[in-house]
PDB file of C-alpha atoms in Angstrom:
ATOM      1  CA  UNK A   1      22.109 -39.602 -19.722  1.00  0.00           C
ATOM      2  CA  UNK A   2      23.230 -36.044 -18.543  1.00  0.00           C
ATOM      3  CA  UNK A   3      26.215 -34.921 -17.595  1.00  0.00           C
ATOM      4  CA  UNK A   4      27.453 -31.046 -16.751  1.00  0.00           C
ATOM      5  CA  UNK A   5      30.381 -29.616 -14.967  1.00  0.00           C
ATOM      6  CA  UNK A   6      31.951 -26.533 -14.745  1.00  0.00           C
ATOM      7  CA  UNK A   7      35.907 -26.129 -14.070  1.00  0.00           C
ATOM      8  CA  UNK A   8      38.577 -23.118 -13.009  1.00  0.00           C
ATOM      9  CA  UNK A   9      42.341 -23.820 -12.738  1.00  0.00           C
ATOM     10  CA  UNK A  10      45.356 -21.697 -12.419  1.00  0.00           C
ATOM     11  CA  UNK A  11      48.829 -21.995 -11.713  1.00  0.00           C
ATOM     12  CA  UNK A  12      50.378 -19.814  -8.656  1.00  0.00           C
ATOM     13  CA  UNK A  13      52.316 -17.196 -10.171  1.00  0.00           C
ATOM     14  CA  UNK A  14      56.487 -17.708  -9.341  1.00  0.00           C
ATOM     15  CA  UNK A  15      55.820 -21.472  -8.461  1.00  0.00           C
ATOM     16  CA  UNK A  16      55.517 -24.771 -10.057  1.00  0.00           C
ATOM     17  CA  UNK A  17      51.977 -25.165  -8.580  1.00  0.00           C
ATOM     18  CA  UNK A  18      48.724 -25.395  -9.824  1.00  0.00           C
ATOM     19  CA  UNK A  19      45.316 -25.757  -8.451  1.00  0.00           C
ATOM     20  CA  UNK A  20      41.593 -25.854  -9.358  1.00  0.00           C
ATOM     21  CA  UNK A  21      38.047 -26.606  -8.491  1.00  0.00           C
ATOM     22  CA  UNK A  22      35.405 -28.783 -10.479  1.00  0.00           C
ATOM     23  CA  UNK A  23      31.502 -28.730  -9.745  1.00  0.00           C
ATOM     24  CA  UNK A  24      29.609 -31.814 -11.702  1.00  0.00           C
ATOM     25  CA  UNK A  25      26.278 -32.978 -12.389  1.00  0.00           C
ATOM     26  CA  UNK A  26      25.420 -36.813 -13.617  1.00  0.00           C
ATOM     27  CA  UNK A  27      22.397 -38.636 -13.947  1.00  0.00           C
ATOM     28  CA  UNK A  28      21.184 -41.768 -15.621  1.00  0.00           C
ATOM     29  CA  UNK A  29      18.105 -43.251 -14.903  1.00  0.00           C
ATOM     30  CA  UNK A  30      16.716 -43.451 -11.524  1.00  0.00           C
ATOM     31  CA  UNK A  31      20.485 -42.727 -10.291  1.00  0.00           C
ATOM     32  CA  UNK A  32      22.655 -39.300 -10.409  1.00  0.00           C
ATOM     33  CA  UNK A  33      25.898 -37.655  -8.665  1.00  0.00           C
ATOM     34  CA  UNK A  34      26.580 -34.141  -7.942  1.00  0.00           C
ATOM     35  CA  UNK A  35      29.681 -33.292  -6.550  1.00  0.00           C
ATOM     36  CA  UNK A  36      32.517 -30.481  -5.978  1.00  0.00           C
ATOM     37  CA  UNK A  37      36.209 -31.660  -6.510  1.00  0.00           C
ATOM     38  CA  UNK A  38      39.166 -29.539  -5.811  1.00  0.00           C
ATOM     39  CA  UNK A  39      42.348 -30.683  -7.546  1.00  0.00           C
ATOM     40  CA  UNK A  40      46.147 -29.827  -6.197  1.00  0.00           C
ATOM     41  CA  UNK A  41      49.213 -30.484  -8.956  1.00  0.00           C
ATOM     42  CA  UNK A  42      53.018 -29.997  -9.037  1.00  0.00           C
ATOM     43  CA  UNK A  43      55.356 -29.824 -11.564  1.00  0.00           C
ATOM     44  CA  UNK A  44      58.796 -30.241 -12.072  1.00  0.00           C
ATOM     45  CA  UNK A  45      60.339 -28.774 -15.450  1.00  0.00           C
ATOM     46  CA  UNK A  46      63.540 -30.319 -17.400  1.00  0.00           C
ATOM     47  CA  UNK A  47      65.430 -29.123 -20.037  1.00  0.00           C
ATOM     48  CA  UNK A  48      62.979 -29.960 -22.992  1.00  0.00           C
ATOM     49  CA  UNK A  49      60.629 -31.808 -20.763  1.00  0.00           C
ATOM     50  CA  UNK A  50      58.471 -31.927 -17.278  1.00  0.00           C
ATOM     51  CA  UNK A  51      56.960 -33.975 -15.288  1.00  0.00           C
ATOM     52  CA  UNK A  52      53.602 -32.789 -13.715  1.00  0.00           C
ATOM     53  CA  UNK A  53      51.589 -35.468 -10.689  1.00  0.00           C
ATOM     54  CA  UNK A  54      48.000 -34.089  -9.181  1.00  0.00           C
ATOM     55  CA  UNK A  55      45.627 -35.262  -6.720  1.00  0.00           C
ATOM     56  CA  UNK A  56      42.253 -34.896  -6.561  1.00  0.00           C
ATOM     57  CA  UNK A  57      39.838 -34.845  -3.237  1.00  0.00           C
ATOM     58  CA  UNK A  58      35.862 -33.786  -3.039  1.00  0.00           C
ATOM     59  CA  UNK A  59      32.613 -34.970  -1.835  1.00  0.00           C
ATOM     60  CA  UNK A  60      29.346 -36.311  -3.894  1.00  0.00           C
ATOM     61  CA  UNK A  61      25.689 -36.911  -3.441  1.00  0.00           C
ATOM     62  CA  UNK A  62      24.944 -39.883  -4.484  1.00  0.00           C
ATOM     63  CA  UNK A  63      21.113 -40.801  -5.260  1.00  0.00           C
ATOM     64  CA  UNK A  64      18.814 -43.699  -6.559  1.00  0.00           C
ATOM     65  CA  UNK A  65      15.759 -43.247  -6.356  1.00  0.00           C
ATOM     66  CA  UNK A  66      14.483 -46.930  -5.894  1.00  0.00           C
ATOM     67  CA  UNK A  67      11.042 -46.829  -5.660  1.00  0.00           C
ATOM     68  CA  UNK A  68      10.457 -45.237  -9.054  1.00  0.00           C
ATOM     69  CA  UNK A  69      12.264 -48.317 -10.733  1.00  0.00           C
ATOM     70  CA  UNK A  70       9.884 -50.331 -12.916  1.00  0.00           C
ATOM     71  CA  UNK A  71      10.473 -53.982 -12.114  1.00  0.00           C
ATOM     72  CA  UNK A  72       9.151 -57.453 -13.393  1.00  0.00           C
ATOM     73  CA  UNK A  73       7.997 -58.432  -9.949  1.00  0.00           C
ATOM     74  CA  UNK A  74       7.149 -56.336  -7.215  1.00  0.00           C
ATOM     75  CA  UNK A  75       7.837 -56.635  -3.085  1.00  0.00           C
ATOM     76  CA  UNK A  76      11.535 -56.164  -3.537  1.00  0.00           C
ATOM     77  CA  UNK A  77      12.433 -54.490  -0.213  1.00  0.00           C
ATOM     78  CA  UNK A  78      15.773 -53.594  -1.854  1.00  0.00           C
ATOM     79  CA  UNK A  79      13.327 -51.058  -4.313  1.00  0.00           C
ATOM     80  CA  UNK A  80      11.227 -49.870  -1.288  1.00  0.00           C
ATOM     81  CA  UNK A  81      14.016 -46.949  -0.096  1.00  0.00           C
ATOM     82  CA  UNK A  82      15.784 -44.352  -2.170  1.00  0.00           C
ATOM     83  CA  UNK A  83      19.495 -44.032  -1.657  1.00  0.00           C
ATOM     84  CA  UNK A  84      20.354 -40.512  -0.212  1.00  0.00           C
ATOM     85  CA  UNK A  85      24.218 -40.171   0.558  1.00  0.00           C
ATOM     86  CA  UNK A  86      27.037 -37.865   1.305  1.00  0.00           C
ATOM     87  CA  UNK A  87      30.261 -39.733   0.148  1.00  0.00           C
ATOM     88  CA  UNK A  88      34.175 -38.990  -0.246  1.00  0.00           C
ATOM     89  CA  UNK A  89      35.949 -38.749  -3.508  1.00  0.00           C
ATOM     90  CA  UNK A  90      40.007 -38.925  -4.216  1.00  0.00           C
ATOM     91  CA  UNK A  91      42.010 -39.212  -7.285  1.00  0.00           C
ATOM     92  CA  UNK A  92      45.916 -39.010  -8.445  1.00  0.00           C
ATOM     93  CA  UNK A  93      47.394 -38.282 -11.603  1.00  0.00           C
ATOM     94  CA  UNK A  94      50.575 -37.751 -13.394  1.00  0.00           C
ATOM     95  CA  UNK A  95      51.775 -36.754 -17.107  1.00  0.00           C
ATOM     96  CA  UNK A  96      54.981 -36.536 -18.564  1.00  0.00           C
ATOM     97  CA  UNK A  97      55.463 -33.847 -21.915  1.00  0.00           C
ATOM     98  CA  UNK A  98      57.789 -32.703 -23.534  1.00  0.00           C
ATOM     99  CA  UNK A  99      57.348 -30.315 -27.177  1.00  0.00           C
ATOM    100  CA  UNK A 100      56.111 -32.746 -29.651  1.00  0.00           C
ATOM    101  CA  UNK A 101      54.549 -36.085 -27.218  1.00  0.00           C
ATOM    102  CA  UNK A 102      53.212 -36.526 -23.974  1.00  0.00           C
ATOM    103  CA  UNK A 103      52.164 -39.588 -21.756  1.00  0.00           C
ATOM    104  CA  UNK A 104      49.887 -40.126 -18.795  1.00  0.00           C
ATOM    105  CA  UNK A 105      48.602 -42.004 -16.556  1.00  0.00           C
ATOM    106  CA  UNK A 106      45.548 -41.050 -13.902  1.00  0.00           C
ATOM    107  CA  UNK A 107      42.851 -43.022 -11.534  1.00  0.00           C
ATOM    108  CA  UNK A 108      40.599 -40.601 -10.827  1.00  0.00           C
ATOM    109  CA  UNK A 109      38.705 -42.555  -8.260  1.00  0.00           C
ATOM    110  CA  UNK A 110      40.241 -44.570  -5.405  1.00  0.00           C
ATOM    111  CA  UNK A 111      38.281 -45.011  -2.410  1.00  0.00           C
ATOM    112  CA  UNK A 112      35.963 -47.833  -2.753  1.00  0.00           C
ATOM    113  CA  UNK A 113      32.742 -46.031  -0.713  1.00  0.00           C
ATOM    114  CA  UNK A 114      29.877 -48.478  -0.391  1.00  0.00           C
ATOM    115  CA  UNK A 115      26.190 -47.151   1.107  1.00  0.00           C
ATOM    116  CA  UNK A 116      24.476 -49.201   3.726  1.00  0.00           C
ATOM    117  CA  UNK A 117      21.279 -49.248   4.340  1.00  0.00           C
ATOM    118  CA  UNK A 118      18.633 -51.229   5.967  1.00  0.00           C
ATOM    119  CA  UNK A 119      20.908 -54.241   6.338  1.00  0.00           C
ATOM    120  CA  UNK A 120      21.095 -54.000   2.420  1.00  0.00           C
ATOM    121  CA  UNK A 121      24.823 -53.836   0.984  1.00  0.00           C
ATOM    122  CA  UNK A 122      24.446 -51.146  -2.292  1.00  0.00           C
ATOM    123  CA  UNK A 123      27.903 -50.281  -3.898  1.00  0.00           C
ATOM    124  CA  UNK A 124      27.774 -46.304  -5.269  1.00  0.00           C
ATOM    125  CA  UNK A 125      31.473 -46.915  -7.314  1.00  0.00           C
ATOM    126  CA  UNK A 126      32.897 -49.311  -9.390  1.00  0.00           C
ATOM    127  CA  UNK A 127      36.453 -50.969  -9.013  1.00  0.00           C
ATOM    128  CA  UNK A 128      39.256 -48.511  -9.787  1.00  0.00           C
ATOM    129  CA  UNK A 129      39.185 -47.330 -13.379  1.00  0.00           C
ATOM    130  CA  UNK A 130      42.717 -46.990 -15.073  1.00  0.00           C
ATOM    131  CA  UNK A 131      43.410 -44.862 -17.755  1.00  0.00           C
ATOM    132  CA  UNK A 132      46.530 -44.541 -19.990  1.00  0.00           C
ATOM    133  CA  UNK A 133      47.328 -41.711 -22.433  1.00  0.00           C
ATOM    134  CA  UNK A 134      49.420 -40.592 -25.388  1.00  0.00           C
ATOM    135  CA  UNK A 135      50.272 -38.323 -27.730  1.00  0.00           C
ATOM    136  CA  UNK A 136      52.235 -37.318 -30.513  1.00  0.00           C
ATOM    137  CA  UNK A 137      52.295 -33.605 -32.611  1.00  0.00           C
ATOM    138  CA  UNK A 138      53.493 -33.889 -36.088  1.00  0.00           C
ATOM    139  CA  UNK A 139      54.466 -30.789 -37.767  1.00  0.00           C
ATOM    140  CA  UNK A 140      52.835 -31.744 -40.745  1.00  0.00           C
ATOM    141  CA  UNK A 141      53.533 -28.106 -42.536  1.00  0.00           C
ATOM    142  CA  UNK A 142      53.794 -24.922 -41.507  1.00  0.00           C
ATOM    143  CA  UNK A 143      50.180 -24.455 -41.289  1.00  0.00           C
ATOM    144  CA  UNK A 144      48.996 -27.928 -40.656  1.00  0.00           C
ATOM    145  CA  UNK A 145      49.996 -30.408 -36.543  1.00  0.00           C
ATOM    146  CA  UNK A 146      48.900 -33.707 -36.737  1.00  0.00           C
ATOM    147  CA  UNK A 147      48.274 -35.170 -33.197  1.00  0.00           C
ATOM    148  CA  UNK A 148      47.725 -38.613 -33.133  1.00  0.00           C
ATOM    149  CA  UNK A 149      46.605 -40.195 -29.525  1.00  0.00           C
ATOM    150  CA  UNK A 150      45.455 -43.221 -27.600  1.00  0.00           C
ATOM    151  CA  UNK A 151      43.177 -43.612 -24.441  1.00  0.00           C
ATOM    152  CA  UNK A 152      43.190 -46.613 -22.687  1.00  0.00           C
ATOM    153  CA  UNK A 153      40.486 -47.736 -20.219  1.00  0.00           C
ATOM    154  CA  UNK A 154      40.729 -50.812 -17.567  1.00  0.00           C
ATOM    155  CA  UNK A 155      38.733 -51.596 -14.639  1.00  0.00           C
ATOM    156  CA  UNK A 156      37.852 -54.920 -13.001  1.00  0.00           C
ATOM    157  CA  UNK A 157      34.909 -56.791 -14.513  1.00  0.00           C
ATOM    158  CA  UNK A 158      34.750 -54.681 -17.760  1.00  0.00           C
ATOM    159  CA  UNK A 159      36.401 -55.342 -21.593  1.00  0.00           C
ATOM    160  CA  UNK A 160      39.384 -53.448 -21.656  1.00  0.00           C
ATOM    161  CA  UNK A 161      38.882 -50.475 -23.869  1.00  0.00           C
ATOM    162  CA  UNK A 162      40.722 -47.895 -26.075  1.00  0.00           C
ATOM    163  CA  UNK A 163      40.062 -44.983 -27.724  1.00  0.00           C
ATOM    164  CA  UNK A 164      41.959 -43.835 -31.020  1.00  0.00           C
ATOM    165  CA  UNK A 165      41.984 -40.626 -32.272  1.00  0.00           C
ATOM    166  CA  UNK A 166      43.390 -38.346 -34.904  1.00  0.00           C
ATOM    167  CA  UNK A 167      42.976 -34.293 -34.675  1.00  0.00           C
ATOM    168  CA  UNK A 168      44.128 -31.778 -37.082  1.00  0.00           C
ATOM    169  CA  UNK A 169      45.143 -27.794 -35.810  1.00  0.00           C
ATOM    170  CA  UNK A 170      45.541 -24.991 -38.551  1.00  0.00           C
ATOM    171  CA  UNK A 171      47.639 -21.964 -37.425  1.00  0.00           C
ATOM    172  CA  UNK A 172      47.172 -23.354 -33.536  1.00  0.00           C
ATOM    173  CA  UNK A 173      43.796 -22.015 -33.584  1.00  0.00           C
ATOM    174  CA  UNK A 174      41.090 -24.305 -35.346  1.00  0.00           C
ATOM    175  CA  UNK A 175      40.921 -28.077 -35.234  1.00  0.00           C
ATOM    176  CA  UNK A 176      39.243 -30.732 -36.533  1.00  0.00           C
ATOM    177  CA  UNK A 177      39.267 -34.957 -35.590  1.00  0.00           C
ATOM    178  CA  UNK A 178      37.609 -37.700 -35.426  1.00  0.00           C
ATOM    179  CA  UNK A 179      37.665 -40.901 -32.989  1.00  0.00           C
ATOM    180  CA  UNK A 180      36.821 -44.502 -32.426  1.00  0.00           C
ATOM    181  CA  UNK A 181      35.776 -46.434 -29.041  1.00  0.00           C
ATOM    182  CA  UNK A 182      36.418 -50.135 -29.515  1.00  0.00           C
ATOM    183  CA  UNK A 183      33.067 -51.631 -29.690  1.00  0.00           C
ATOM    184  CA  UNK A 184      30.969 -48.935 -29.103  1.00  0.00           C
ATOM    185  CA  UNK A 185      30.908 -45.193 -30.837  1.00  0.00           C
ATOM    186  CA  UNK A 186      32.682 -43.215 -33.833  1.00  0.00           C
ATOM    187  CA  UNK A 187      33.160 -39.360 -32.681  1.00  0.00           C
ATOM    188  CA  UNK A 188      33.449 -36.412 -34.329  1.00  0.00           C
ATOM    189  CA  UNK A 189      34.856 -33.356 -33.067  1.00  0.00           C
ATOM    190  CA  UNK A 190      36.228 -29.438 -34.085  1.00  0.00           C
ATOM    191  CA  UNK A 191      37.883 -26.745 -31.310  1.00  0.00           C
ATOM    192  CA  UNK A 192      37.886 -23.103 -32.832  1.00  0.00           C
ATOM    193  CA  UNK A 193      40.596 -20.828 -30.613  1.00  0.00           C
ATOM    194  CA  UNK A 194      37.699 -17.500 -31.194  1.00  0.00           C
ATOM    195  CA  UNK A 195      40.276 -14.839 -29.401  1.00  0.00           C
ATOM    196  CA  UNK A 196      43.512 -15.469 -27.123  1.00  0.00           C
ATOM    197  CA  UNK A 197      41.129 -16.007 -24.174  1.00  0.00           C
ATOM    198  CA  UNK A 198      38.225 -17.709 -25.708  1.00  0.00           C
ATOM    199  CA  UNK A 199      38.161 -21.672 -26.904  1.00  0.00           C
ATOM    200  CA  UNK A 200      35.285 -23.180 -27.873  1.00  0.00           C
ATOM    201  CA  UNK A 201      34.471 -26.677 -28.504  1.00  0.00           C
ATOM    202  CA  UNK A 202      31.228 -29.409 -30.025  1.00  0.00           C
ATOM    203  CA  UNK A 203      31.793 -33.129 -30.807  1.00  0.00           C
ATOM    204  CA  UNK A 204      29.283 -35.512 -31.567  1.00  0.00           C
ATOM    205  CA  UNK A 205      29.322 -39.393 -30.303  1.00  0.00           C
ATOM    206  CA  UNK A 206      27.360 -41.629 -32.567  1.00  0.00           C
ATOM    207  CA  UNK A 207      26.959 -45.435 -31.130  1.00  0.00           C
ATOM    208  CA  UNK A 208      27.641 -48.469 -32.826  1.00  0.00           C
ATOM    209  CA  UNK A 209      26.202 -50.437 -30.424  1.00  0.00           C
ATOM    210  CA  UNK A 210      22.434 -51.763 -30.162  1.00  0.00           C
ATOM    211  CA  UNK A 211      21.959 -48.693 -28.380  1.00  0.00           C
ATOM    212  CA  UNK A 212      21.389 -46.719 -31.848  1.00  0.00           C
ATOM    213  CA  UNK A 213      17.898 -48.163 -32.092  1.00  0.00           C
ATOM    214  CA  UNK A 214      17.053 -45.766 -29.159  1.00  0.00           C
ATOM    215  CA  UNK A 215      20.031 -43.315 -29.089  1.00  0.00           C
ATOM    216  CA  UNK A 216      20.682 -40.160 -31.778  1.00  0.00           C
ATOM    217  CA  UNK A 217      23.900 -39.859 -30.490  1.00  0.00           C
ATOM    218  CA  UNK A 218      25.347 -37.971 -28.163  1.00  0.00           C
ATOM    219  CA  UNK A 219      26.056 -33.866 -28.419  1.00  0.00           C
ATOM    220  CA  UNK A 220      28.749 -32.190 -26.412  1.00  0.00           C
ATOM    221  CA  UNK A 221      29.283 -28.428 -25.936  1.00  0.00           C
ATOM    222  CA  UNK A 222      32.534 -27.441 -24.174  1.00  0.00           C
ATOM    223  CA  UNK A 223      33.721 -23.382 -23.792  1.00  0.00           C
ATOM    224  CA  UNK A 224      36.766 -22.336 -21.940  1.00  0.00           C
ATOM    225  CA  UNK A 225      37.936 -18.591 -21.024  1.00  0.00           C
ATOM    226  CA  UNK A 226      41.804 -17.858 -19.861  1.00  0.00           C
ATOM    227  CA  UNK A 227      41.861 -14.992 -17.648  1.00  0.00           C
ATOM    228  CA  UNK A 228      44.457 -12.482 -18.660  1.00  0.00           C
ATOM    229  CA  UNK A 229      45.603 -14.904 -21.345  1.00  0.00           C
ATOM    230  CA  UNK A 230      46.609 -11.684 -23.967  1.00  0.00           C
ATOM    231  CA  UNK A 231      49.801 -11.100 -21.165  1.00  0.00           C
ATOM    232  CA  UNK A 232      50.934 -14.636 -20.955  1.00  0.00           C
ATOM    233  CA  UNK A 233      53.697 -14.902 -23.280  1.00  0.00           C
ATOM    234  CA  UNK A 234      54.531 -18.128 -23.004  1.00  0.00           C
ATOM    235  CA  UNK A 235      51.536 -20.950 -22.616  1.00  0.00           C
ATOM    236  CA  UNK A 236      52.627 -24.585 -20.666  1.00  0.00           C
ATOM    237  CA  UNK A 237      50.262 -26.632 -22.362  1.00  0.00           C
ATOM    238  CA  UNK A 238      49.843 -26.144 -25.535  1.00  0.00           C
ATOM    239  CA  UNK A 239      45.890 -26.157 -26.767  1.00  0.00           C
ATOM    240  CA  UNK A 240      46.308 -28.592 -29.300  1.00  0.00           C
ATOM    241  CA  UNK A 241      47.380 -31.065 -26.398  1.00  0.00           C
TER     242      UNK A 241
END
């Protein structure tokens, strides 16, 4: 599997507003999406708190190629015809934080597109995923945040899921954690702040499944610039969220 995408968000300057664009790349097998998403958010500050809801909207090509599937028997009409579509994406969102925790809750894909073609029925998205996060900082000293957290995954047809994790941040600017997905992988991760305007990121997924017999794991490279970040005095979410 291969996945790449590339992301830019900002918030309007003088409003509560924020918006953004994604561009994505996934393929697995004989199948694989490319797509452009623009996202849209709002939020609305309290005293020691806000409360921030998004949407998401875009369009994907969706492919499988078919005929280059290797099957037992051969004649399937269904494996004659690639799959070649142009299909609608939406997605909502919303997160609560305040300084020390934070909760969310997001389902980042809602229409239930289907591809037809040649009197065959071929679904190109799953049921609704749902997924449910947390968070908690711990000032552990005053060198050393602790942030617990918890993902939780649910979709129709599927084991629900969860994902536990523990990072540490030194002086807001390096961090280190690991992570375990129930039934399937152990991560490992570290995030190095290299200048006020440059993050960097790696983690490593390692399978526990019976996967490993063919998988080394799986590497992940993630770098992130902020755009006149040194005259920002104040930042809304803070990095080691």
């Amino acid at each position: 599997p291969t996945t790449a995408s590339l992301s830019w968000d900002r918030r309007q300057e003088g409003t509560n507003v924020g918006y953004g664009l994604q561009v994505y790349s996934d393929r697995l097998g004989i199948e694989s999406s490319t797509g452009l998403q623009a996202f849209y958010s709002y939020r609305i500050p309290f005293v020691h708190s806000c409360f921030t809801f998004g949407l998401s909207a875009g369009i994907l090509n969706y492919r499988a190629n078919y005929s280059k599937a290797i099957t037992a028997d051969g004649g399937d009409d269904l494996f004659q015809q690639d799959a070649n579509s142009w299909l609608p994406t939406v997605g909502i969102g919303a997160l609560y934080t305040t300084d020390n925790w934070y909760v969310g809750l997001s389902v980042p894909a809602l229409l239930q597109t289907k591809i037809y073609d040649n009197n065959y029925q071929i679904t190109s998205s799953a049921d609704n995923h749902y997924f449910l996060t947390g968070g908690y900082v711990f000032q552990a000293s005053e060198i050393l945040k602790l942030k617990p957290s918890i993902l939780l995954k649910a979709v129709k047809g599927a084991p629900f899921e969860y994902d536990l994790n523990m990072n540490a941040w030194f002086l807001d600017k390096f961090g280190i954690g690991v992570s375990y997905r129930t039934g399937d992988s152990f991560v490992g991760m570290f995030e190095f702040q290299i200048s006020p305007d440059t993050h960097f990121g790696y983690a490593y997924d390692y399978t526990t499944t019976n996967l490993k017999t063919y998988s080394n794991g799986t590497h992940e490279l993630m770098i992130r610039f902020e755009l006149n970040a040194k005259s920002n005095q104040h930042i809304l979410s803070p990095r080691y969220y």
